PDB file of C-alpha atoms in Angstrom:
ATOM      1  CA  UNK U   7      45.449 166.981  96.754  1.00 69.00           C
ATOM      2  CA  UNK U   8      47.425 165.259  98.965  1.00 80.00           C
ATOM      3  CA  UNK U   9      48.591 162.392  96.999  1.00 91.00           C
ATOM      4  CA  UNK U  10      51.041 161.214  99.365  1.00 94.00           C
ATOM      5  CA  UNK U  11      50.248 160.979 103.180  1.00 94.00           C
ATOM      6  CA  UNK U  12      51.813 160.605 106.345  1.00 95.00           C
ATOM      7  CA  UNK U  13      49.247 160.433 109.361  1.00 91.00           C
ATOM      8  CA  UNK U  14      50.835 161.062 112.513  1.00 94.00           C
ATOM      9  CA  UNK U  15      52.300 163.816 113.213  1.00 93.00           C
ATOM     10  CA  UNK U  16      54.887 162.684 115.337  1.00 96.00           C
ATOM     11  CA  UNK U  17      55.988 159.261 117.279  1.00 97.00           C
ATOM     12  CA  UNK U  18      57.954 159.078 120.374  1.00 98.00           C
ATOM     13  CA  UNK U  19      59.813 155.744 120.889  1.00 97.00           C
ATOM     14  CA  UNK U  20      62.133 154.008 123.192  1.00 98.00           C
ATOM     15  CA  UNK U  21      65.791 154.245 122.326  1.00 97.00           C
ATOM     16  CA  UNK U  22      66.781 150.277 121.332  1.00 97.00           C
ATOM     17  CA  UNK U  23      62.592 148.858 119.812  1.00 98.00           C
ATOM     18  CA  UNK U  24      61.584 149.171 116.629  1.00 98.00           C
ATOM     19  CA  UNK U  25      60.352 152.644 115.262  1.00 98.00           C
ATOM     20  CA  UNK U  26      57.652 152.362 112.463  1.00 98.00           C
ATOM     21  CA  UNK U  27      56.577 155.488 110.476  1.00 98.00           C
ATOM     22  CA  UNK U  28      53.597 154.343 108.219  1.00 98.00           C
ATOM     23  CA  UNK U  29      52.410 156.525 104.265  1.00 97.00           C
ATOM     24  CA  UNK U  30      49.670 155.811 102.480  1.00 97.00           C
ATOM     25  CA  UNK U  31      49.553 157.149  98.304  1.00 96.00           C
ATOM     26  CA  UNK U  32      46.573 157.659  95.962  1.00 95.00           C
ATOM     27  CA  UNK U  33      47.758 157.691  92.406  1.00 90.00           C
ATOM     28  CA  UNK U  34      48.655 154.266  91.412  1.00 90.00           C
ATOM     29  CA  UNK U  35      51.413 155.552  88.656  1.00 88.00           C
ATOM     30  CA  UNK U  36      53.751 156.195  91.629  1.00 90.00           C
ATOM     31  CA  UNK U  37      56.694 153.708  90.610  1.00 89.00           C
ATOM     32  CA  UNK U  38      59.524 154.940  93.419  1.00 89.00           C
ATOM     33  CA  UNK U  39      59.083 155.674  96.846  1.00 92.00           C
ATOM     34  CA  UNK U  40      61.809 157.305  98.791  1.00 92.00           C
ATOM     35  CA  UNK U  41      62.599 158.466 102.669  1.00 96.00           C
ATOM     36  CA  UNK U  42      64.085 161.304 103.019  1.00 95.00           C
ATOM     37  CA  UNK U  43      65.358 162.365 107.150  1.00 96.00           C
ATOM     38  CA  UNK U  44      65.364 166.314 108.431  1.00 93.00           C
ATOM     39  CA  UNK U  45      66.859 167.537 111.080  1.00 92.00           C
ATOM     40  CA  UNK U  46      65.826 171.321 111.839  1.00 85.00           C
ATOM     41  CA  UNK U  47      67.942 173.844 109.486  1.00 79.00           C
ATOM     42  CA  UNK U  48      68.993 171.243 107.253  1.00 86.00           C
ATOM     43  CA  UNK U  49      68.057 169.459 103.733  1.00 90.00           C
ATOM     44  CA  UNK U  50      66.335 166.796 103.469  1.00 93.00           C
ATOM     45  CA  UNK U  51      68.807 163.362 103.319  1.00 93.00           C
ATOM     46  CA  UNK U  52      68.086 160.415 101.241  1.00 91.00           C
ATOM     47  CA  UNK U  53      68.654 157.506 103.220  1.00 95.00           C
ATOM     48  CA  UNK U  54      67.085 155.338 101.184  1.00 94.00           C
ATOM     49  CA  UNK U  55      64.195 154.227  98.112  1.00 91.00           C
ATOM     50  CA  UNK U  56      62.256 151.611  96.726  1.00 93.00           C
ATOM     51  CA  UNK U  57      61.124 150.501  93.754  1.00 90.00           C
ATOM     52  CA  UNK U  58      58.080 149.426  93.061  1.00 90.00           C
ATOM     53  CA  UNK U  59      58.516 145.460  91.456  1.00 90.00           C
ATOM     54  CA  UNK U  60      60.481 145.021  94.789  1.00 92.00           C
ATOM     55  CA  UNK U  61      58.121 145.038  98.000  1.00 94.00           C
ATOM     56  CA  UNK U  62      61.132 145.270 100.684  1.00 96.00           C
ATOM     57  CA  UNK U  63      64.485 146.981 101.014  1.00 96.00           C
ATOM     58  CA  UNK U  64      66.733 146.832 103.449  1.00 96.00           C
ATOM     59  CA  UNK U  65      70.399 149.445 104.837  1.00 95.00           C
ATOM     60  CA  UNK U  66      71.363 148.139 107.800  1.00 97.00           C
ATOM     61  CA  UNK U  67      69.424 148.931 110.672  1.00 97.00           C
ATOM     62  CA  UNK U  68      66.212 150.997 107.962  1.00 97.00           C
ATOM     63  CA  UNK U  69      63.508 148.392 106.020  1.00 98.00           C
ATOM     64  CA  UNK U  70      61.231 150.087 103.859  1.00 98.00           C
ATOM     65  CA  UNK U  71      58.051 147.915 102.843  1.00 97.00           C
ATOM     66  CA  UNK U  72      55.572 147.991 100.073  1.00 97.00           C
ATOM     67  CA  UNK U  73      52.170 146.724  99.615  1.00 96.00           C
ATOM     68  CA  UNK U  74      51.143 148.338  96.253  1.00 95.00           C
ATOM     69  CA  UNK U  75      47.446 146.808  96.923  1.00 95.00           C
ATOM     70  CA  UNK U  76      47.222 148.641 100.206  1.00 96.00           C
ATOM     71  CA  UNK U  77      48.940 151.483  98.511  1.00 96.00           C
ATOM     72  CA  UNK U  78      51.390 151.703 101.589  1.00 97.00           C
ATOM     73  CA  UNK U  79      54.629 151.833 102.506  1.00 96.00           C
ATOM     74  CA  UNK U  80      56.428 151.893 105.773  1.00 98.00           C
ATOM     75  CA  UNK U  81      59.892 152.447 107.371  1.00 98.00           C
ATOM     76  CA  UNK U  82      61.141 150.329 109.962  1.00 98.00           C
ATOM     77  CA  UNK U  83      64.255 151.409 111.809  1.00 98.00           C
ATOM     78  CA  UNK U  84      65.582 149.167 114.713  1.00 97.00           C
ATOM     79  CA  UNK U  85      67.054 149.244 117.236  1.00 97.00           C
ATOM     80  CA  UNK U  86      66.074 153.134 117.220  1.00 98.00           C
ATOM     81  CA  UNK U  87      68.613 155.474 117.589  1.00 97.00           C
ATOM     82  CA  UNK U  88      68.690 159.390 119.680  1.00 96.00           C
ATOM     83  CA  UNK U  89      70.830 160.520 116.120  1.00 95.00           C
ATOM     84  CA  UNK U  90      67.045 159.491 114.948  1.00 97.00           C
ATOM     85  CA  UNK U  91      65.163 161.933 116.562  1.00 97.00           C
ATOM     86  CA  UNK U  92      63.993 164.431 113.070  1.00 97.00           C
ATOM     87  CA  UNK U  93      61.557 164.347 111.154  1.00 95.00           C
ATOM     88  CA  UNK U  94      61.262 161.752 108.487  1.00 97.00           C
ATOM     89  CA  UNK U  95      59.547 162.487 104.352  1.00 95.00           C
ATOM     90  CA  UNK U  96      57.558 160.041 102.726  1.00 96.00           C
ATOM     91  CA  UNK U  97      58.250 160.521  98.753  1.00 93.00           C
ATOM     92  CA  UNK U  98      57.206 158.837  95.233  1.00 92.00           C
ATOM     93  CA  UNK U  99      57.607 159.317  91.813  1.00 88.00           C
ATOM     94  CA  UNK U 100      55.243 158.188  88.935  1.00 83.00           C
ATOM     95  CA  UNK U 101      57.460 156.111  85.580  1.00 65.00           C
ATOM     96  CA  UNK U 102      59.728 158.407  83.046  1.00 56.00           C
ATOM     97  CA  UNK U 103      57.550 159.571  80.082  1.00 50.00           C
ATOM     98  CA  UNK U 104      54.582 160.410  82.796  1.00 46.00           C
ATOM     99  CA  UNK U 105      55.741 163.629  83.614  1.00 46.00           C
ATOM    100  CA  UNK U 106      56.379 163.315  87.196  1.00 45.00           C
ATOM    101  CA  UNK U 107      59.729 162.833  87.628  1.00 60.00           C
ATOM    102  CA  UNK U 108      59.635 165.081  90.650  1.00 78.00           C
ATOM    103  CA  UNK U 109      59.103 163.972  93.323  1.00 85.00           C
ATOM    104  CA  UNK U 110      55.684 164.240  95.412  1.00 89.00           C
ATOM    105  CA  UNK U 111      56.519 164.868  99.606  1.00 92.00           C
ATOM    106  CA  UNK U 112      54.000 163.272 102.347  1.00 93.00           C
ATOM    107  CA  UNK U 113      53.978 166.508 105.119  1.00 91.00           C
ATOM    108  CA  UNK U 114      56.380 165.025 107.413  1.00 93.00           C
ATOM    109  CA  UNK U 115      56.576 162.068 110.527  1.00 96.00           C
ATOM    110  CA  UNK U 116      58.674 163.715 113.173  1.00 96.00           C
ATOM    111  CA  UNK U 117      60.338 161.248 115.478  1.00 98.00           C
ATOM    112  CA  UNK U 118      61.672 161.526 119.039  1.00 97.00           C
ATOM    113  CA  UNK U 119      63.549 158.602 120.071  1.00 97.00           C
ATOM    114  CA  UNK U 120      63.223 158.874 124.574  1.00 96.00           C
ATOM    115  CA  UNK U 121      66.799 157.276 125.430  1.00 93.00           C
TER     116      UNK U 121
ATOM    117  CA  UNK P  13      82.828 165.958  96.575  1.00 65.00           C
ATOM    118  CA  UNK P  14      81.401 169.353  97.563  1.00 79.00           C
ATOM    119  CA  UNK P  15      77.148 169.073  98.930  1.00 92.00           C
ATOM    120  CA  UNK P  16      74.267 171.514  97.297  1.00 96.00           C
ATOM    121  CA  UNK P  17      75.154 174.658  98.633  1.00 96.00           C
ATOM    122  CA  UNK P  18      72.349 178.025  98.479  1.00 97.00           C
ATOM    123  CA  UNK P  19      72.816 181.037  99.265  1.00 96.00           C
ATOM    124  CA  UNK P  20      71.688 183.620 101.309  1.00 96.00           C
ATOM    125  CA  UNK P  21      70.576 180.694 103.707  1.00 95.00           C
ATOM    126  CA  UNK P  22      68.476 183.703 105.761  1.00 96.00           C
ATOM    127  CA  UNK P  23      66.200 186.703 104.267  1.00 96.00           C
ATOM    128  CA  UNK P  24      63.565 189.140 105.409  1.00 97.00           C
ATOM    129  CA  UNK P  25      61.722 191.104 102.560  1.00 97.00           C
ATOM    130  CA  UNK P  26      58.792 192.951 102.639  1.00 97.00           C
ATOM    131  CA  UNK P  27      55.841 192.418 100.708  1.00 97.00           C
ATOM    132  CA  UNK P  28      55.403 193.264  97.116  1.00 97.00           C
ATOM    133  CA  UNK P  29      59.481 192.955  96.692  1.00 97.00           C
ATOM    134  CA  UNK P  30      60.840 190.512  94.744  1.00 97.00           C
ATOM    135  CA  UNK P  31      63.671 188.458  95.416  1.00 97.00           C
ATOM    136  CA  UNK P  32      66.164 186.451  93.822  1.00 98.00           C
ATOM    137  CA  UNK P  33      67.836 182.702  95.539  1.00 98.00           C
ATOM    138  CA  UNK P  34      70.566 180.456  94.121  1.00 98.00           C
ATOM    139  CA  UNK P  35      71.549 176.989  94.364  1.00 98.00           C
ATOM    140  CA  UNK P  36      74.696 175.475  93.538  1.00 97.00           C
ATOM    141  CA  UNK P  37      74.238 171.936  92.150  1.00 96.00           C
ATOM    142  CA  UNK P  38      76.906 168.595  93.666  1.00 95.00           C
ATOM    143  CA  UNK P  39      79.354 168.865  90.883  1.00 94.00           C
ATOM    144  CA  UNK P  40      78.173 166.304  87.699  1.00 92.00           C
ATOM    145  CA  UNK P  41      74.558 167.273  88.352  1.00 92.00           C
ATOM    146  CA  UNK P  42      72.188 168.589  85.835  1.00 91.00           C
ATOM    147  CA  UNK P  43      69.432 168.030  87.138  1.00 91.00           C
ATOM    148  CA  UNK P  44      68.580 170.808  89.678  1.00 94.00           C
ATOM    149  CA  UNK P  45      64.931 170.919  91.043  1.00 93.00           C
ATOM    150  CA  UNK P  46      63.067 173.179  94.003  1.00 96.00           C
ATOM    151  CA  UNK P  47      60.552 172.555  96.749  1.00 95.00           C
ATOM    152  CA  UNK P  48      59.184 175.162  99.072  1.00 95.00           C
ATOM    153  CA  UNK P  49      58.850 174.035 102.561  1.00 92.00           C
ATOM    154  CA  UNK P  50      55.403 174.912 104.836  1.00 88.00           C
ATOM    155  CA  UNK P  51      54.747 174.041 107.934  1.00 78.00           C
ATOM    156  CA  UNK P  52      51.179 172.632 107.155  1.00 73.00           C
ATOM    157  CA  UNK P  53      51.909 171.534 103.914  1.00 76.00           C
ATOM    158  CA  UNK P  54      55.623 169.369 103.876  1.00 81.00           C
ATOM    159  CA  UNK P  55      57.605 169.797 100.659  1.00 89.00           C
ATOM    160  CA  UNK P  56      55.879 170.940  97.079  1.00 92.00           C
ATOM    161  CA  UNK P  57      57.549 170.109  93.603  1.00 91.00           C
ATOM    162  CA  UNK P  58      58.263 174.303  91.888  1.00 94.00           C
ATOM    163  CA  UNK P  59      60.338 173.373  89.360  1.00 91.00           C
ATOM    164  CA  UNK P  60      63.026 171.441  87.841  1.00 91.00           C
ATOM    165  CA  UNK P  61      65.709 172.041  85.636  1.00 92.00           C
ATOM    166  CA  UNK P  62      68.013 169.962  83.293  1.00 90.00           C
ATOM    167  CA  UNK P  63      70.858 171.594  80.938  1.00 89.00           C
ATOM    168  CA  UNK P  64      68.887 175.119  81.146  1.00 92.00           C
ATOM    169  CA  UNK P  65      65.808 174.033  80.430  1.00 91.00           C
ATOM    170  CA  UNK P  66      62.261 173.660  82.539  1.00 90.00           C
ATOM    171  CA  UNK P  67      61.120 170.165  82.186  1.00 85.00           C
ATOM    172  CA  UNK P  68      58.625 169.468  85.199  1.00 84.00           C
ATOM    173  CA  UNK P  69      56.956 172.651  87.129  1.00 88.00           C
ATOM    174  CA  UNK P  70      54.342 171.889  90.049  1.00 89.00           C
ATOM    175  CA  UNK P  71      51.897 174.486  90.516  1.00 89.00           C
ATOM    176  CA  UNK P  72      52.496 177.765  91.991  1.00 93.00           C
ATOM    177  CA  UNK P  73      51.502 180.794  90.190  1.00 95.00           C
ATOM    178  CA  UNK P  74      53.241 182.968  87.978  1.00 94.00           C
ATOM    179  CA  UNK P  75      55.200 185.017  90.309  1.00 97.00           C
ATOM    180  CA  UNK P  76      57.298 181.607  90.876  1.00 97.00           C
ATOM    181  CA  UNK P  77      59.164 181.657  88.580  1.00 96.00           C
ATOM    182  CA  UNK P  78      63.747 179.923  87.478  1.00 96.00           C
ATOM    183  CA  UNK P  79      66.346 179.674  84.988  1.00 96.00           C
ATOM    184  CA  UNK P  80      69.732 176.928  84.897  1.00 96.00           C
ATOM    185  CA  UNK P  81      72.553 178.447  83.715  1.00 96.00           C
ATOM    186  CA  UNK P  82      75.350 175.782  81.443  1.00 94.00           C
ATOM    187  CA  UNK P  83      77.226 175.339  84.573  1.00 93.00           C
ATOM    188  CA  UNK P  84      73.908 174.450  85.980  1.00 94.00           C
ATOM    189  CA  UNK P  85      73.851 176.707  88.990  1.00 97.00           C
ATOM    190  CA  UNK P  86      70.608 177.646  89.309  1.00 97.00           C
ATOM    191  CA  UNK P  87      68.355 180.741  90.187  1.00 98.00           C
ATOM    192  CA  UNK P  88      64.374 180.995  91.432  1.00 97.00           C
ATOM    193  CA  UNK P  89      62.819 184.399  91.415  1.00 98.00           C
ATOM    194  CA  UNK P  90      60.036 185.370  93.366  1.00 97.00           C
ATOM    195  CA  UNK P  91      57.982 188.504  92.695  1.00 95.00           C
ATOM    196  CA  UNK P  92      55.470 190.812  94.232  1.00 96.00           C
ATOM    197  CA  UNK P  93      56.324 188.663  97.465  1.00 97.00           C
ATOM    198  CA  UNK P  94      53.054 188.109  99.443  1.00 96.00           C
ATOM    199  CA  UNK P  95      52.698 187.112 103.693  1.00 95.00           C
ATOM    200  CA  UNK P  96      52.738 183.325 102.627  1.00 94.00           C
ATOM    201  CA  UNK P  97      55.756 183.288 100.233  1.00 96.00           C
ATOM    202  CA  UNK P  98      57.452 182.092 103.627  1.00 96.00           C
ATOM    203  CA  UNK P  99      58.737 179.348 103.827  1.00 95.00           C
ATOM    204  CA  UNK P 100      61.549 177.202 103.387  1.00 95.00           C
ATOM    205  CA  UNK P 101      62.924 176.890  99.973  1.00 97.00           C
ATOM    206  CA  UNK P 102      64.758 173.409  99.128  1.00 96.00           C
ATOM    207  CA  UNK P 103      67.264 172.659  96.155  1.00 96.00           C
ATOM    208  CA  UNK P 104      67.886 169.689  95.032  1.00 94.00           C
ATOM    209  CA  UNK P 105      70.489 168.003  91.841  1.00 93.00           C
ATOM    210  CA  UNK P 106      70.747 164.887  91.184  1.00 90.00           C
ATOM    211  CA  UNK P 107      72.655 163.697  87.925  1.00 87.00           C
ATOM    212  CA  UNK P 108      68.839 162.942  86.141  1.00 79.00           C
ATOM    213  CA  UNK P 109      65.160 162.166  86.254  1.00 70.00           C
ATOM    214  CA  UNK P 110      64.741 159.455  88.528  1.00 70.00           C
ATOM    215  CA  UNK P 111      68.375 159.747  90.836  1.00 78.00           C
ATOM    216  CA  UNK P 112      68.659 160.191  94.060  1.00 83.00           C
ATOM    217  CA  UNK P 113      68.265 164.005  94.661  1.00 88.00           C
ATOM    218  CA  UNK P 114      70.287 165.139  96.735  1.00 91.00           C
ATOM    219  CA  UNK P 115      68.631 169.151  99.258  1.00 94.00           C
ATOM    220  CA  UNK P 116      70.950 171.757  99.841  1.00 96.00           C
ATOM    221  CA  UNK P 117      70.475 173.661 103.202  1.00 94.00           C
ATOM    222  CA  UNK P 118      67.687 176.088 102.241  1.00 95.00           C
ATOM    223  CA  UNK P 119      66.802 179.213 101.888  1.00 96.00           C
ATOM    224  CA  UNK P 120      64.657 180.362 104.906  1.00 95.00           C
ATOM    225  CA  UNK P 121      62.589 183.658 103.394  1.00 97.00           C
ATOM    226  CA  UNK P 122      60.736 185.772 105.625  1.00 96.00           C
ATOM    227  CA  UNK P 123      57.590 188.047 104.066  1.00 96.00           C
ATOM    228  CA  UNK P 124      57.176 190.988 106.602  1.00 95.00           C
TER     229      UNK P 124
END
């Protein structure tokens, strides 16, 4: 039962353009969402998060959008740079006290930035 | 501040053996979580420890176990290894639940 889904296993984007990575979830109890970036042979690195009380959070070139009614979130990277080439994981957690504080991850999207 | 460290980085075992992996969290972090990463499944939550107590557990068989010491260091153990246990095992630490989790580089386990 994949509660967090990243339906695009890979994405290629021209350098300087916008990269949009998508994530869908099914568990309506999820109220906190994160994006992690992973290079080969390294652990995931935290990028940006968003709480369900917001619909947008921005940090430099990275913006996360949350559409609660559609149970969908997306990560926008503008402008895309070669160093952004990595695997991106979407993760979600439910409220404290529901026993689901653990992170549930999607299967990842491999982003390749083409110079 | 030093990041999360995991030892060993690589490990090769044979079926039926057991293995112990170690994780040292960021100084001051009391929560340690373990994840298994495989190509088709992404990151799957194994368990989470806080103050030497297991607080959360994922859907893995009893062959997977862990513990946390008083200095917050954690170990996970897998007994009676199976071929399907070959994976990257990641440890993450955080100050507490719902705080950002910081991951170590992982231990790549290969079961032959």
